[in-house]
C-alpha positions as a printed Julia matrix, in Angstrom:
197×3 Matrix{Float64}:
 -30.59   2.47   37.28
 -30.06   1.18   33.73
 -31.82   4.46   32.08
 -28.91   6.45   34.0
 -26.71   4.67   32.94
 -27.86   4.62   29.35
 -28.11   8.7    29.43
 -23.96   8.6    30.97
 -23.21   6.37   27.8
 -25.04   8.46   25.58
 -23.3   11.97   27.35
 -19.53  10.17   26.65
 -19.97   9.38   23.09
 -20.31  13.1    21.53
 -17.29  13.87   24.53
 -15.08  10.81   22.97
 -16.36  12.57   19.43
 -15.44  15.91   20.3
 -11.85  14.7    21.76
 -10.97  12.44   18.58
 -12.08  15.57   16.06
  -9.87  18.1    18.21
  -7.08  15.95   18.33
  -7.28  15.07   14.75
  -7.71  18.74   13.71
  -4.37  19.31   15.64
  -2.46  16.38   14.12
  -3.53  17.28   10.58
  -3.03  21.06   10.94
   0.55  20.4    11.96
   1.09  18.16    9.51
  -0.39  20.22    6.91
   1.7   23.31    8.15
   4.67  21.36    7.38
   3.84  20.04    4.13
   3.41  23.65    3.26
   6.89  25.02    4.82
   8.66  21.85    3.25
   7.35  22.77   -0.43
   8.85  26.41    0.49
  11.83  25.3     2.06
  12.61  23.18   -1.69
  12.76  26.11   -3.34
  15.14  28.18   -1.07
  17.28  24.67   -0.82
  17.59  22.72   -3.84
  17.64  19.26   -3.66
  17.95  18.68   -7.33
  21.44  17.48   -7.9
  20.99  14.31   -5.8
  17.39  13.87   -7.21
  19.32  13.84  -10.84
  21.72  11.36   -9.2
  19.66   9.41   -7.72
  17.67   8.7   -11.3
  20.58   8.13  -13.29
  21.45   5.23  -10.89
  17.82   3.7   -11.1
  18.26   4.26  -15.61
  21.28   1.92  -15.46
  20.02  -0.49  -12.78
  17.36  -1.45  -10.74
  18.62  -0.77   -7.35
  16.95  -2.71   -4.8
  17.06  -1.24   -1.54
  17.92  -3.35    0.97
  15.42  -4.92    3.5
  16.51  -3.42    6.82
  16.53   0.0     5.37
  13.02  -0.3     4.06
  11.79  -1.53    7.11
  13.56   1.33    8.6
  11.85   3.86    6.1
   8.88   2.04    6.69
   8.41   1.75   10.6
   9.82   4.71   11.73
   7.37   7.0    11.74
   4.86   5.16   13.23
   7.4    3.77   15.94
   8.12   7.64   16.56
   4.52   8.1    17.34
   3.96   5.72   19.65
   7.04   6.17   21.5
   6.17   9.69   21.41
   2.66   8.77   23.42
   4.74   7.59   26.46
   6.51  11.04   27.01
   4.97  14.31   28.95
   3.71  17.06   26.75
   2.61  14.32   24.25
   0.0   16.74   22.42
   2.65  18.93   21.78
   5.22  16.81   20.47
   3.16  14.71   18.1
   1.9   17.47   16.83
   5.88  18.38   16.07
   5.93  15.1    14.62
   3.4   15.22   12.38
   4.77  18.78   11.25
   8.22  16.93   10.54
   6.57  14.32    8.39
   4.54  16.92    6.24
   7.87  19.13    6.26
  10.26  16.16    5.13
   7.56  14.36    2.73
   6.77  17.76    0.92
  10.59  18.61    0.57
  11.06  15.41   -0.8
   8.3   15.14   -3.73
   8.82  18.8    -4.75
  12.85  17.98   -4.99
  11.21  15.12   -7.42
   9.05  16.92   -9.22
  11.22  20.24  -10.03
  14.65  17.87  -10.17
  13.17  15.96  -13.04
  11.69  18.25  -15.77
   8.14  17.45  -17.05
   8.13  13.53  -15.5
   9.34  14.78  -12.1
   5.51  13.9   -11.25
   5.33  11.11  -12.28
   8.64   9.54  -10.74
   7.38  11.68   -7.38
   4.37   9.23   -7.38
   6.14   5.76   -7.9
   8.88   6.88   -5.21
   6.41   8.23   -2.78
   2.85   6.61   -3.8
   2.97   3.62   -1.62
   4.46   4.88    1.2
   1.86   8.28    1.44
  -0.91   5.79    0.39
  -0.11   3.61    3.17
   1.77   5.23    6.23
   0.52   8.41    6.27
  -3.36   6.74    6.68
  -1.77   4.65    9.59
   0.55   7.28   11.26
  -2.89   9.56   11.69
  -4.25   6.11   13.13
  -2.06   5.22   15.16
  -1.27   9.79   16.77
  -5.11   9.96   17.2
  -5.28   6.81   18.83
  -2.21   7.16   21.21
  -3.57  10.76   21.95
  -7.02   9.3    22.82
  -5.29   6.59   25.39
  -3.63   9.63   27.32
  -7.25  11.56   28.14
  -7.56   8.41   30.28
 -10.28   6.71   28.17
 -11.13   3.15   28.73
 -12.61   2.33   25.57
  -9.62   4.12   23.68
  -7.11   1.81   25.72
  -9.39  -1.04   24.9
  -9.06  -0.1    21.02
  -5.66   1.06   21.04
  -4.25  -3.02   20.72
  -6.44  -3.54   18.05
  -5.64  -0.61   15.63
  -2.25  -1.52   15.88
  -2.41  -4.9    15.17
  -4.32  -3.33   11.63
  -1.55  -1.42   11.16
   1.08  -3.83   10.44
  -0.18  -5.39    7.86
  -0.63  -2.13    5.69
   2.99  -1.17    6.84
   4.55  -4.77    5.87
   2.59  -4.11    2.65
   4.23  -1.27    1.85
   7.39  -3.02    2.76
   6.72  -5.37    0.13
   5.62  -2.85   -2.83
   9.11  -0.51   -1.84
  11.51  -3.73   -2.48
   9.61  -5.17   -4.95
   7.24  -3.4    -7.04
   9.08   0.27   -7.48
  12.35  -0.54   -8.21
  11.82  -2.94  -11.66
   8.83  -0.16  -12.62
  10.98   3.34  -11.82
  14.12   1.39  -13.86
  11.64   0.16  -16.6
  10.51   3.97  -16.89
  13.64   5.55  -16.8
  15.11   2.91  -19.02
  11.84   4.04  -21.49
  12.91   7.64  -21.35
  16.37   7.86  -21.6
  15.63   5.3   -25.13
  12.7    8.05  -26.0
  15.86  11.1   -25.89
């Protein structure tokens, strides 16, 4: 009796395997997808008169966004996915998700980047580091592990809590580095460059 059992547990793991590498594969092609349409899409649509605006408000000030908005920024995303997990068709849509993201995030640090000469990198990767460093990691968390609870799997529904409860922290992090840390170092920066010109 316990060997069967031992040889079911030992069937279900490379199953549970197989589901979590398809499901990733799907989350990260779509995802990928749109980073690549959303880099195409900035050059057909330029973005770069508000990026110019935007910069020349952060050289005479530090702007500090304001808390609600950066938890919006923040928490949306990964609120979208797991509201997402409730709905029919979930594969389908969080795989539309995930293309959004990519397509919105790549418009974004290409608008940056070309809007902003030879630094547009640079500024790119203080606007956008700590939030791609940090949510994107959890939002492929949290879609693989909301797409894992819908194939009916105990042990995913049993995990599914506890991945989320590791998620905040990471998210409230980046909370903290958007209204605290980027604003003083993208002003001190731009304050650097426009004395430099």
């Amino acid at each position: 009796m316990k060997n069967t059992k031992k040889r079911d547990l030992a069937k279900t793991k490379p199953e549970e395997q197989k589901q979590r590498d398809a499901i990733l594969l799907m989350i990260s092609v779509g995802f990928l997808c749109g980073a690549v349409l959303g880099g195409l899409a900035e050059g057909k649509l330029s973005a770069e008169p508000y990026v110019l605006e935007f910069l020349q408000a952060q050289a005479r000030e530090a702007v500090t966004p304001a808390l609600w908005r950066e938890l919006w920024v923040i928490f949306r995303w990964p609120a979208a996915v797991i509201a997402l997990s409730f709905l029919p068709l979930v594969g389908l849509t969080m795989t539309a998700l995930f293309f959004l993201r990519g397509f919105l995030l790549s418009y974004g640090i290409i608008a940056f980047a070309a809007g902003s000469g030879a630094q547009g990198m640079l500024w790119a990767g203080l606007l956008f580091g700590p939030t791609c460093i940090l949510t994107i990691p959890v939002m492929f968390v949290l879609g693989t592990a909301c797409l894992l609870k819908k194939t009916g799997s105990d042990k995913a529904a049993k995990a599914f809590p506890l991945r989320l409860l590791l998620c905040v922290p990471a998210l409230a992090l980046c909370v903290f580095l958007n209204n605290t840390v980027v604003p003083p170092v993208l002003h001190f920066f731009l304050q650097t460059l426009s004395v430099g010109t």
